[in-house]
XYZ file of C-alpha atoms in Angstrom:
287
model
C 16.959 -45.148 -37.605
C 13.606 -44.239 -36.140
C 12.166 -40.791 -36.026
C 12.936 -38.671 -32.976
C 10.058 -38.572 -30.479
C 7.962 -35.423 -30.664
C 8.758 -32.908 -27.924
C 6.160 -32.696 -25.177
C 4.016 -29.613 -24.970
C 5.383 -27.464 -22.140
C 1.858 -26.485 -21.104
C 1.155 -30.121 -20.143
C 3.524 -29.762 -17.150
C 1.735 -26.720 -15.751
C -1.001 -28.124 -13.536
C 1.123 -30.850 -11.943
C 3.991 -28.548 -11.039
C 1.635 -25.867 -9.759
C -0.281 -28.271 -7.506
C 1.920 -27.848 -4.369
C 1.788 -24.074 -4.609
C -1.956 -24.161 -5.258
C -2.485 -26.413 -2.219
C -0.353 -24.114 -0.045
C -2.323 -21.110 -1.329
C -5.659 -22.782 -0.576
C -4.660 -23.888 2.939
C -2.964 -20.739 4.175
C -4.702 -17.958 2.244
C -8.083 -18.947 0.856
C -9.177 -21.078 3.826
C -8.448 -18.357 6.468
C -10.242 -15.792 4.328
C -13.298 -18.037 4.059
C -13.231 -18.548 7.832
C -13.061 -14.779 8.362
C -16.026 -14.326 6.021
C -17.957 -17.037 7.875
C -17.257 -15.408 11.258
C -18.198 -11.955 9.993
C -21.666 -13.194 9.027
C -22.644 -13.760 12.685
C -24.449 -11.038 14.590
C -23.304 -12.246 18.024
C -20.005 -13.399 19.501
C -21.474 -16.817 20.301
C -22.084 -17.486 16.606
C -25.757 -18.353 16.996
C -27.386 -15.725 14.784
C -26.563 -15.152 11.140
C -26.788 -11.760 9.464
C -25.016 -8.676 8.197
C -25.136 -6.880 11.541
C -21.357 -6.560 11.870
C -21.014 -4.905 8.468
C -23.948 -2.574 9.182
C -22.381 -1.720 12.541
C -19.099 -0.733 10.900
C -20.598 1.146 7.944
C -22.998 3.148 10.150
C -20.476 3.915 12.896
C -18.750 7.304 12.348
C -15.818 6.263 14.564
C -15.104 3.111 12.526
C -15.383 4.994 9.244
C -13.006 7.680 10.546
C -10.444 5.001 11.440
C -10.723 3.542 7.930
C -10.401 7.000 6.358
C -7.383 7.876 8.519
C -5.662 4.652 7.534
C -6.231 5.162 3.812
C -5.071 8.795 4.112
C -1.952 7.684 5.988
C -1.067 5.348 3.117
C -1.489 8.181 0.596
C 0.739 10.518 2.624
C 3.498 7.923 3.046
C 3.353 7.035 -0.647
C 3.639 10.695 -1.655
C 6.662 11.254 0.615
C 8.384 8.099 -0.671
C 7.762 9.135 -4.295
C 9.101 12.670 -3.795
C 12.228 11.413 -2.014
C 12.719 8.173 -3.938
C 12.562 9.552 -7.486
C 15.671 11.775 -7.148
C 17.585 8.850 -5.643
C 16.629 6.572 -8.554
C 17.395 9.330 -11.074
C 20.812 9.925 -9.494
C 21.540 6.179 -9.559
C 21.236 6.134 -13.356
C 23.601 9.062 -13.839
C 26.591 8.185 -11.672
C 29.461 5.762 -12.024
C 29.485 2.117 -10.903
C 31.192 2.860 -7.567
C 28.618 5.463 -6.557
C 25.844 3.166 -7.811
C 27.109 0.484 -5.450
C 26.984 2.930 -2.535
C 23.462 4.076 -3.439
C 22.083 0.556 -3.825
C 23.717 -0.387 -0.493
C 22.029 2.580 1.209
C 18.692 1.607 -0.350
C 18.939 -2.076 0.528
C 20.514 -1.707 3.970
C 17.177 -0.954 5.726
C 15.776 -4.221 4.349
C 18.521 -6.082 6.221
C 17.479 -4.506 9.514
C 14.436 -5.501 11.531
C 11.401 -3.239 11.292
C 11.224 -3.210 15.097
C 14.805 -1.932 15.369
C 14.199 0.795 12.777
C 10.982 1.820 14.507
C 12.660 2.118 17.913
C 15.427 4.160 16.251
C 12.770 6.634 15.107
C 11.378 6.772 18.650
C 14.835 7.849 19.801
C 15.151 10.396 16.973
C 11.691 11.934 17.409
C 11.528 11.925 21.207
C 11.520 15.063 23.367
C 15.216 14.499 24.116
C 15.916 13.037 20.683
C 18.361 14.083 18.002
C 16.062 16.561 16.256
C 14.943 18.421 19.378
C 18.449 18.426 20.853
C 19.908 19.866 17.634
C 17.240 22.574 17.307
C 17.646 23.571 20.949
C 21.450 23.685 20.692
C 21.155 25.994 17.675
C 18.741 28.245 19.568
C 15.924 27.713 17.058
C 13.455 26.452 19.670
C 13.197 26.905 23.437
C 10.979 23.951 24.274
C 11.060 20.515 22.625
C 8.678 19.973 19.741
C 6.132 17.187 19.919
C 7.234 14.936 17.059
C 6.590 11.523 18.569
C 3.003 10.203 18.752
C 1.931 12.562 15.958
C 0.748 12.050 12.379
C 3.949 13.713 11.158
C 6.111 11.265 13.086
C 4.198 8.233 11.819
C 4.421 9.405 8.203
C 8.172 10.111 8.393
C 8.955 6.808 10.110
C 6.815 4.799 7.687
C 8.345 6.618 4.711
C 11.836 5.614 5.827
C 10.771 2.021 6.497
C 8.992 1.614 3.139
C 11.412 3.680 1.010
C 13.127 0.631 -0.637
C 9.769 -0.543 -1.979
C 9.474 2.729 -3.894
C 13.105 3.250 -4.919
C 13.850 -0.183 -6.398
C 10.996 -0.179 -8.995
C 11.953 3.387 -9.932
C 15.592 2.393 -10.482
C 14.437 -0.453 -12.738
C 12.043 1.762 -14.713
C 14.560 4.566 -15.210
C 17.222 2.049 -16.219
C 15.060 0.922 -19.150
C 14.903 4.436 -20.638
C 17.335 4.945 -23.489
C 19.707 7.778 -22.421
C 19.871 8.904 -26.044
C 16.285 10.158 -25.660
C 17.517 12.848 -23.259
C 20.152 13.973 -25.772
C 17.608 13.922 -28.591
C 15.172 16.030 -26.569
C 17.874 18.563 -25.682
C 19.108 18.728 -29.275
C 15.563 19.617 -30.355
C 15.556 22.600 -28.016
C 13.839 21.230 -24.910
C 15.221 22.310 -21.555
C 16.035 19.997 -18.658
C 12.669 20.380 -16.957
C 10.715 19.975 -20.210
C 12.740 16.866 -21.038
C 11.967 15.495 -17.607
C 8.206 16.103 -17.733
C 7.728 15.196 -21.431
C 10.185 12.278 -21.770
C 11.576 10.858 -18.517
C 8.479 11.012 -16.310
C 6.022 9.444 -18.826
C 8.418 6.594 -19.610
C 9.005 5.929 -15.911
C 5.294 5.738 -15.027
C 5.241 1.892 -14.844
C 7.906 2.071 -12.123
C 6.070 4.891 -10.366
C 2.824 2.905 -10.328
C 4.568 -0.274 -9.148
C 6.368 1.603 -6.369
C 3.197 3.393 -5.267
C 1.281 0.119 -5.129
C 3.911 -1.650 -3.018
C 4.471 1.323 -0.708
C 0.782 2.015 -0.151
C -0.097 -1.610 0.630
C 2.846 -1.918 3.042
C 2.244 1.433 4.777
C -1.412 0.932 5.691
C -0.724 -2.538 7.126
C 2.450 -1.627 9.062
C 1.128 -2.581 12.488
C 4.410 -2.232 14.420
C 5.442 1.217 13.177
C 1.912 2.616 13.436
C 1.544 1.327 16.986
C 4.951 2.310 18.376
C 5.462 5.692 16.722
C 1.784 6.624 16.842
C 1.368 5.414 20.406
C -2.137 5.657 21.812
C -2.750 9.057 20.244
C -3.913 7.713 16.875
C -5.828 4.622 15.871
C -5.448 2.916 12.517
C -7.113 -0.164 11.096
C -4.475 -2.776 12.095
C -4.587 -1.674 15.759
C -8.400 -1.312 15.657
C -8.653 -4.871 14.379
C -6.213 -6.114 17.037
C -8.211 -4.455 19.821
C -11.478 -6.007 18.682
C -9.990 -9.500 18.251
C -7.533 -9.817 21.142
C -8.719 -7.353 23.775
C -12.508 -7.397 23.354
C -12.710 -10.941 21.919
C -15.308 -9.691 19.437
C -14.269 -11.979 16.619
C -17.311 -11.445 14.355
C -16.780 -7.671 14.318
C -13.009 -8.098 13.917
C -13.669 -10.409 10.961
C -15.989 -7.845 9.390
C -13.292 -5.181 9.866
C -10.786 -7.464 8.136
C -13.058 -8.072 5.156
C -13.919 -4.378 4.770
C -10.251 -3.376 5.115
C -9.259 -5.998 2.548
C -11.870 -4.752 0.072
C -10.759 -1.134 0.585
C -7.119 -2.054 -0.054
C -8.060 -4.107 -3.122
C -10.018 -1.128 -4.474
C -6.996 1.163 -4.100
C -4.635 -1.439 -5.603
C -7.069 -1.897 -8.508
C -6.874 1.827 -9.189
C -3.063 1.646 -9.190
C -3.192 -1.410 -11.492
C -5.495 0.375 -13.932
C -3.207 3.395 -13.953
C -0.248 1.057 -14.541
C -1.885 -0.457 -17.618
C -2.704 2.988 -18.973
C 0.856 4.167 -18.306
C 2.320 1.223 -20.239
C 0.222 2.186 -23.235
C 1.213 5.821 -22.821
C 4.870 4.996 -22.458
C 4.871 2.812 -25.513
C 3.119 5.406 -27.662
């Protein structure tokens, strides 16, 4: 009886199986990015003169820089709201019975099953002058005239926070679920109160989930073209709408390409910061 053939090294299958995905990635991600970079290196819309004029135009224009700053600040505000509201939901999920857990996870996932356009129009109805909030406040006699909630920074942040909330809550539920509940009992038995146990035990061990949720929420919030445009109206301008105006309305494709590249680099810088914090948090949590 002959010897059994030696098993094939699993790493030898890697390149062949990854080829379709790599080809798809090259065609529909790398190639468009290279075309954007090529377009952004033209100083005129006709594409006759090469140079860095579009980048210099953006980086020396106070209006363009203010739009970029407003967009990055919007992402930070939405991420902070989602973290403050999402952490208690994830914490509650880990401390209730299976039936309540099912209800919570349904509430968290239900927005993902609804179109972003529908949810955004629902917020227009809620925040409008005759919307639910203003009607309730007026019926209670708290205000005499309707508050301006729609087409404001506050309205955009609240609407985006509701739209992006699942991206924050789900990583937090996963991170908190990995924490041994006996650690809470051990901390309390050693004399630590609830708040000290939370800040010294629960929060450090949940940092990987916090970082993952912040990364997902931030990236989704600053690129949410529909919600920013509809809830913000024409009162505020963020990078996705600024890019759309330059490309579709003004047909200034070289400048729009430069905006895209600069916006991409800014987002990658922020995500890199989150990634670095995530690596540090894993080391801290495992200490």
